[in-house]
CSV table of C-alpha atoms in Angstrom, one decimal:
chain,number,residue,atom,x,y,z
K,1,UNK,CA,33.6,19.9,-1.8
K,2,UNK,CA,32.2,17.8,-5.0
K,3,UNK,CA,33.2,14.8,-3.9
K,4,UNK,CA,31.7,15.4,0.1
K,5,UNK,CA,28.8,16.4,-1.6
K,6,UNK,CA,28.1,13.3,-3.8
K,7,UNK,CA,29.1,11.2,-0.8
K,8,UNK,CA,25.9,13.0,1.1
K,9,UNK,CA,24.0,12.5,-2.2
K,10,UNK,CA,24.9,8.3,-1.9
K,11,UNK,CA,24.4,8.2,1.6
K,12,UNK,CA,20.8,10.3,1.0
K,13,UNK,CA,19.6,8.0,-1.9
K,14,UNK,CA,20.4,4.7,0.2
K,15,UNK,CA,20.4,4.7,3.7
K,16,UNK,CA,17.6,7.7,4.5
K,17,UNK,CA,17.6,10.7,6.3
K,18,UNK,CA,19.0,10.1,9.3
K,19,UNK,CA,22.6,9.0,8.2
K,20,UNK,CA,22.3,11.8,5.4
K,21,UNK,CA,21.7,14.5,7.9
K,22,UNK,CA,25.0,12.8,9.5
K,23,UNK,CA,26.8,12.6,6.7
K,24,UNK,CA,25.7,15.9,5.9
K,25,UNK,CA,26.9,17.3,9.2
K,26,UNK,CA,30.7,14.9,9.0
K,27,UNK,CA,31.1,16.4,5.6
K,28,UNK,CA,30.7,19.9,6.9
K,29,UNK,CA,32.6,19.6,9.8
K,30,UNK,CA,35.4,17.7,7.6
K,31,UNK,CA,35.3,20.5,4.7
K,32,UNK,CA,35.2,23.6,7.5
K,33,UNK,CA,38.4,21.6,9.0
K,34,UNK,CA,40.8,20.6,6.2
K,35,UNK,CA,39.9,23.0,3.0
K,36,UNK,CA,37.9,26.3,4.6
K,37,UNK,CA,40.0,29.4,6.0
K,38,UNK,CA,41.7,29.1,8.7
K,39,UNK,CA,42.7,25.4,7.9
K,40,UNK,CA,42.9,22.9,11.2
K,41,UNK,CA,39.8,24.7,13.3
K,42,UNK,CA,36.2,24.9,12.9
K,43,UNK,CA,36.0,28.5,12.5
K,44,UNK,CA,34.6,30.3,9.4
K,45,UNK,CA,35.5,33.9,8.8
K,46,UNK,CA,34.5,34.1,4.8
K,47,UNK,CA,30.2,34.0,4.9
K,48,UNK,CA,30.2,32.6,1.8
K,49,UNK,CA,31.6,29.7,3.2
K,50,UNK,CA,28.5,29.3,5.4
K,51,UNK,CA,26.1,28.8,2.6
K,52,UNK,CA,28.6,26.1,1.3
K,53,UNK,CA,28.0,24.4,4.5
K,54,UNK,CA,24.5,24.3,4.7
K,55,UNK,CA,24.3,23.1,0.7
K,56,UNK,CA,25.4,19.8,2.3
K,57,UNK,CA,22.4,19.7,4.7
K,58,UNK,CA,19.9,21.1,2.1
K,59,UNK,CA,21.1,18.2,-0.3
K,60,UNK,CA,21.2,15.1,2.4
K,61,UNK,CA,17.7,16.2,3.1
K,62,UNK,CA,16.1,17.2,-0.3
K,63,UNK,CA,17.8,14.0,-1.7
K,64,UNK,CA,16.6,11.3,1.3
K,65,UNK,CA,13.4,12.7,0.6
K,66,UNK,CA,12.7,12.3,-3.2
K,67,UNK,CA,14.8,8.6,-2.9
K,68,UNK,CA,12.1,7.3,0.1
K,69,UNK,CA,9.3,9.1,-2.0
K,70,UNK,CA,10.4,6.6,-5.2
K,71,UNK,CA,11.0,4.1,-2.6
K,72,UNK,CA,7.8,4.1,-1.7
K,73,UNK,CA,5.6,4.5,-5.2
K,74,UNK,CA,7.9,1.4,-6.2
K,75,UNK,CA,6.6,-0.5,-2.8
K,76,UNK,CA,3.0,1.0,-3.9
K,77,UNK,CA,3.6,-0.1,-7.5
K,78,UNK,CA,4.5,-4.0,-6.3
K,79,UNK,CA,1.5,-4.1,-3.8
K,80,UNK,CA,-0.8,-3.1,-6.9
K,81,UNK,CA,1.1,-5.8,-9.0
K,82,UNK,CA,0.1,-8.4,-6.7
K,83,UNK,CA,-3.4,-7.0,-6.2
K,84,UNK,CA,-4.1,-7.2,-9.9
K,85,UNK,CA,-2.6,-10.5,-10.5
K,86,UNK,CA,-5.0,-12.3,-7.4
K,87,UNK,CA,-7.9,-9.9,-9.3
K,88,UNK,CA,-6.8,-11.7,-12.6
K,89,UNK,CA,-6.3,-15.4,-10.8
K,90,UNK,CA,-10.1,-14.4,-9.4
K,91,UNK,CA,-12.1,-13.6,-12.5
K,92,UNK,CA,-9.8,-16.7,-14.5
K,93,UNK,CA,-11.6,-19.5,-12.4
K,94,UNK,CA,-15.1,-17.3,-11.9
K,95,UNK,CA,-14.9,-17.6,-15.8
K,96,UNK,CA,-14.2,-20.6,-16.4
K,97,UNK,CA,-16.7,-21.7,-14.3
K,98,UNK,CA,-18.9,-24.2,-16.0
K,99,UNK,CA,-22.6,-23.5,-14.9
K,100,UNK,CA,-24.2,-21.1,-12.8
K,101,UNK,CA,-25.3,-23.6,-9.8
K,102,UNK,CA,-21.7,-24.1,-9.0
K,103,UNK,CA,-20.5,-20.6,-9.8
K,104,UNK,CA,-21.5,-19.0,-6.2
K,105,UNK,CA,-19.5,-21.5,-4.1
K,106,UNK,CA,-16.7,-21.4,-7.0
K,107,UNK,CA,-16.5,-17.8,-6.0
K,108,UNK,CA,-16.4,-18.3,-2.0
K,109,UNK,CA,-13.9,-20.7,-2.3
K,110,UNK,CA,-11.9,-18.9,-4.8
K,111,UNK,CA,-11.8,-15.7,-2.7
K,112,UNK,CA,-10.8,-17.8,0.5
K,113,UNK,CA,-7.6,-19.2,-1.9
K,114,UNK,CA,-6.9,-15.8,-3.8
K,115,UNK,CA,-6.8,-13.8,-1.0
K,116,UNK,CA,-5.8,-16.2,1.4
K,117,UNK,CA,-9.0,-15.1,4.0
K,118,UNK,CA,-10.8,-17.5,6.7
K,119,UNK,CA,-14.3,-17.3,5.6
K,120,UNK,CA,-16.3,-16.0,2.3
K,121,UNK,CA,-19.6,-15.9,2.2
K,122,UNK,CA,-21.7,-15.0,-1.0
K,123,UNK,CA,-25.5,-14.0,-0.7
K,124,UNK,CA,-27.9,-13.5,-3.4
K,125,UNK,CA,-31.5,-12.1,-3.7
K,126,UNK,CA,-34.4,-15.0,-4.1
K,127,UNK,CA,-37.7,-13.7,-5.9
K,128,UNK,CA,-39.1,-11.9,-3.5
K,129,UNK,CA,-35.7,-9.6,-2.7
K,130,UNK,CA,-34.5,-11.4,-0.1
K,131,UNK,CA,-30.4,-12.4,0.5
K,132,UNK,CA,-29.6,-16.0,1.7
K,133,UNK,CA,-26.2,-17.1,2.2
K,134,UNK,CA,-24.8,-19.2,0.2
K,135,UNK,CA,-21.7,-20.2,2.2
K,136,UNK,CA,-19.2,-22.7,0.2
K,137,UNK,CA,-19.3,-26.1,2.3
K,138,UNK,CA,-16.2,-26.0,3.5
K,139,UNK,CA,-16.1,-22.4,5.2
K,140,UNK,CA,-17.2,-21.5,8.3
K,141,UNK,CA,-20.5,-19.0,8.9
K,142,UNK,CA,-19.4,-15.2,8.6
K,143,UNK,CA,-21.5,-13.5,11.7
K,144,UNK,CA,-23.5,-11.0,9.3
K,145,UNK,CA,-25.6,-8.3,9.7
K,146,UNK,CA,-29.1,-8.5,7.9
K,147,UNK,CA,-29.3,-4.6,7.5
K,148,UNK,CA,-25.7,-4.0,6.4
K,149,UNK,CA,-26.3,-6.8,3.3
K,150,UNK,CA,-29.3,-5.0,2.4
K,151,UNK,CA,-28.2,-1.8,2.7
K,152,UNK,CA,-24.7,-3.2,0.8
K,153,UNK,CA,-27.1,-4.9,-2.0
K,154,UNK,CA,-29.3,-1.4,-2.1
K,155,UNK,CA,-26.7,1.2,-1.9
K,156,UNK,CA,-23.8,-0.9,-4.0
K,157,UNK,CA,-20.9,0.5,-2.0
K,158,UNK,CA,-18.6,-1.6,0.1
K,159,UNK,CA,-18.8,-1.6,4.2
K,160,UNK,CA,-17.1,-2.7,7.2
K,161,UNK,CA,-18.7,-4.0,10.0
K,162,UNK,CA,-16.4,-4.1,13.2
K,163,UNK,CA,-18.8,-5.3,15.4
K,164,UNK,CA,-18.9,-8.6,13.4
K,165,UNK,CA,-15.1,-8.5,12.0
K,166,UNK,CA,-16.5,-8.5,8.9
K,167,UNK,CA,-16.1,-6.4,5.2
K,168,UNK,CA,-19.9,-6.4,2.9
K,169,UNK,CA,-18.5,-6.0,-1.0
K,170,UNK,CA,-21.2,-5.6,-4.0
K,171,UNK,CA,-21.0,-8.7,-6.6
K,172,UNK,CA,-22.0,-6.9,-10.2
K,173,UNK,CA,-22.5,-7.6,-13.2
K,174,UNK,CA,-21.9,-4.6,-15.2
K,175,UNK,CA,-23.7,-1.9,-13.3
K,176,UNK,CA,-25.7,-4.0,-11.7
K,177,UNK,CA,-25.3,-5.9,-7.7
K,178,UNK,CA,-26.2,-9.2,-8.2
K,179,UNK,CA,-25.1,-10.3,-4.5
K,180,UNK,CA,-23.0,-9.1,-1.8
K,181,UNK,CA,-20.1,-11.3,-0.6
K,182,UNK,CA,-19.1,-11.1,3.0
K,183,UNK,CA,-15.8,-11.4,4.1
């Protein structure tokens, strides 16, 4: 019954909960056959026997689910790797960035590489409050909203305009927005 059991364990840990509900089921079907009372027919008279049974289906499904659950943080866990690293790549070449003329297009284009997107836009406030684009030469115009930058610029927060296939992220320094980049 051991052995049956860790073979439902494998079979959980590895190929999901679909073959471990089958395996589950074999493995009780096989046990109740060769090793239960009466031997050679499916039929149980001890009820002890039955809760032996189900242990295998409790275990192929208890097991499947904590293996896809680790399955899945380590899928999470590689995503965020990658995330982090293009973050790092990013703020390498923002930084090393020699003057502050060429630091806005530095950033489109950067962004466009990093994150492998079509078109980055960055906009920054003149004196009197007001956000021009400040597209890098080689990228094509975003189709923007004027009320979403502002409102992006005032509030801070990121948002997603569906209407114009396009994302509006805060540029900050510290606590500060300093631009909005449009994606």
């Amino acid at each position: 019954a051991l052995s049956l059991l860790l073979l439902v364990l494998l079979t959980a840990a590895y190929r999901g909960i679909g073959p471990a509900i089958l395996a589950a089921v074999a493995s009780m079907l096989g046990f109740n056959f060769f090793f239960l009372e009466p031997v050679g027919t499916f039929t149980i008279h001890d009820p002890q026997n039955w809760v032996a049974l189900f242990a295998f289906l409790l275990t192929a499904i208890v097991a499947s689910q904590l293996s896809s659950a680790a399955r899945r943080r380590a899928h999470e866990a590689e995503e965020s790797h990658e995330q982090v690293w293009k973050l790092y790549q990013l703020s390498r070449a923002i930084i090393i960035t020699p003057d502050p003329e060429t630091a806005v297009p530095t950033i489109s284009k950067q962004v466009r590489e990093t994150f492998n997107v079509g078109n980055c836009e960055v906009c920054v406030p003149d004196e009197s409050g007001r956000l021009h684009r400040t597209p890098a030469p080689e990228a094509a115009q975003v189709n923007s909203s004027e009320m979403l930058l502002q409102e992006v610029f005032q509030s801070g927060e990121m948002r997603v305009d569906a209407g114009h296939d396009a994302i509006y992220a805060p540029l900050k320094v510290g606590v500060r927005v300093t631009g909005v980049m449009v994606l």
